């Protein structure tokens, strides 16, 4: 295709998205659209998969069978969500193997929130309430994104995710209505997870160079700062109901705007964790790569078995 | 020689009386494993009563570039729709 033809195709393509038409895998798309989507959807898939690790830590130590069943179901959902998203990425012409390689080699990123440790049971409450709460805000916005397979995966994920946040909040509520020590645990978890949760929405708008392009492709429907504000506004009253305090002395309600105004995020910490220097970056990748390597003989054995069965079937038929 | 597990397409009937609908895809070594994985990945909340799996390579798909010649001819055949025919208002149940 000549440069002029490509430009013409791009114009038609952008117009389709502007009309709210969905783009499907076999449709023509600009190379940049394909690459950006592979990056974003796979990053999302990796986050679901790595996100199982901090919670998996507590499955065997959940305080009751009810909590254990719920946590197991939640972690299984995260695995499922990872799989929906990997499949959606593969429709763009990249193999599952390549996607795993990118995660394991550190070439691909995942959400930084999972590089923080889950050290008490209250952290499981805080993760469900805050981390899943923030994720839902991001994901609801993506249900209307332009790439069909991504939008469909998001719709399914959003449907399943709402129980995640509710079970987390219920854990917090139980702790806050418990002994003073239990309430203290809930407060401690809020203290440690609050700021990293705000960071989940990404850099400030002025430091987010891809926002304009992403809005055009409906990979973003609202900016990072808008989504962050929405999260703060909905979460502060929930903390009030729990009777615990958001660890931000600058948090004030502005009755004129109807929004909460909050303090400065520690962006140095944000970039440090993104660059791999968070408290658990190394541990998470070791767990992930280790699981993949230890499972390799199982994958090979299953394939050999399948091939043998296939041969037997053919021999029998002839 | 390492080989990646092939890709399968998953179709689920959500309840009897409805058709199987495409739900998504997954990797599995063989058909049996594809069915088991499909159950775990796509029907964790009673979404289905029956599952079909088929290896993706066996699906032949139309090309979006052929959209015009395949689908446009139907657009000017309005006489295939009931509203094309003019009847007096007095005629009921038709």
XYZ file of C-alpha atoms in Angstrom, chain B residues 11-88:
78
model
C -19.409 -22.425 22.247
C -21.877 -22.574 25.130
C -25.627 -23.238 25.204
C -26.826 -21.167 28.133
C -30.076 -23.110 28.511
C -32.069 -25.666 26.595
C -34.074 -24.003 23.881
C -31.269 -21.581 23.008
C -28.485 -22.063 20.475
C -24.808 -22.510 21.316
C -23.080 -19.143 21.213
C -19.382 -18.316 20.824
C -17.975 -17.523 24.282
C -14.254 -17.227 23.609
C -11.179 -19.363 23.167
C -8.545 -21.226 25.161
C -5.512 -23.478 24.812
C -5.623 -27.215 25.520
C -3.641 -30.295 24.517
C -6.693 -32.249 23.319
C -10.475 -32.091 23.003
C -11.135 -33.594 26.409
C -8.911 -31.064 28.150
C -10.449 -28.274 26.078
C -13.899 -29.242 27.398
C -12.686 -29.364 30.997
C -10.896 -26.031 30.700
C -13.918 -24.485 29.003
C -16.070 -25.527 31.945
C -13.691 -23.823 34.380
C -13.012 -20.713 32.310
C -16.447 -19.952 30.862
C -19.105 -21.530 33.109
C -18.125 -20.752 36.710
C -21.547 -19.206 37.395
C -24.042 -21.541 35.738
C -23.649 -19.860 32.351
C -24.264 -23.073 30.460
C -25.845 -26.502 30.128
C -23.807 -27.688 27.140
C -20.382 -26.901 25.669
C -18.909 -27.385 22.192
C -15.195 -27.013 21.525
C -13.555 -26.991 18.103
C -9.920 -26.456 17.227
C -9.649 -22.933 15.853
C -7.714 -24.063 12.758
C -10.814 -25.899 11.491
C -12.879 -22.726 11.279
C -13.082 -21.047 7.881
C -13.968 -17.388 8.214
C -15.077 -14.861 5.621
C -12.672 -12.032 4.947
C -13.739 -8.502 5.983
C -12.382 -7.273 2.624
C -15.070 -9.303 0.858
C -17.780 -7.603 2.873
C -19.126 -5.747 -0.161
C -19.584 -8.633 -2.560
C -20.873 -10.948 0.166
C -23.357 -8.779 1.966
C -24.221 -5.712 -0.086
C -26.395 -7.561 -2.658
C -28.941 -8.164 0.122
C -29.339 -4.430 0.678
C -31.300 -3.697 -2.511
C -33.682 -6.610 -2.108
C -36.262 -4.841 -0.039
C -38.967 -7.080 -1.519
C -37.722 -9.766 0.867
C -39.267 -7.802 3.738
C -42.989 -7.723 4.547
C -43.113 -3.912 4.692
C -42.389 -3.767 0.934
C -45.987 -4.758 0.160
C -48.777 -2.190 0.341
C -52.055 -3.416 1.766
C -55.139 -1.441 2.839
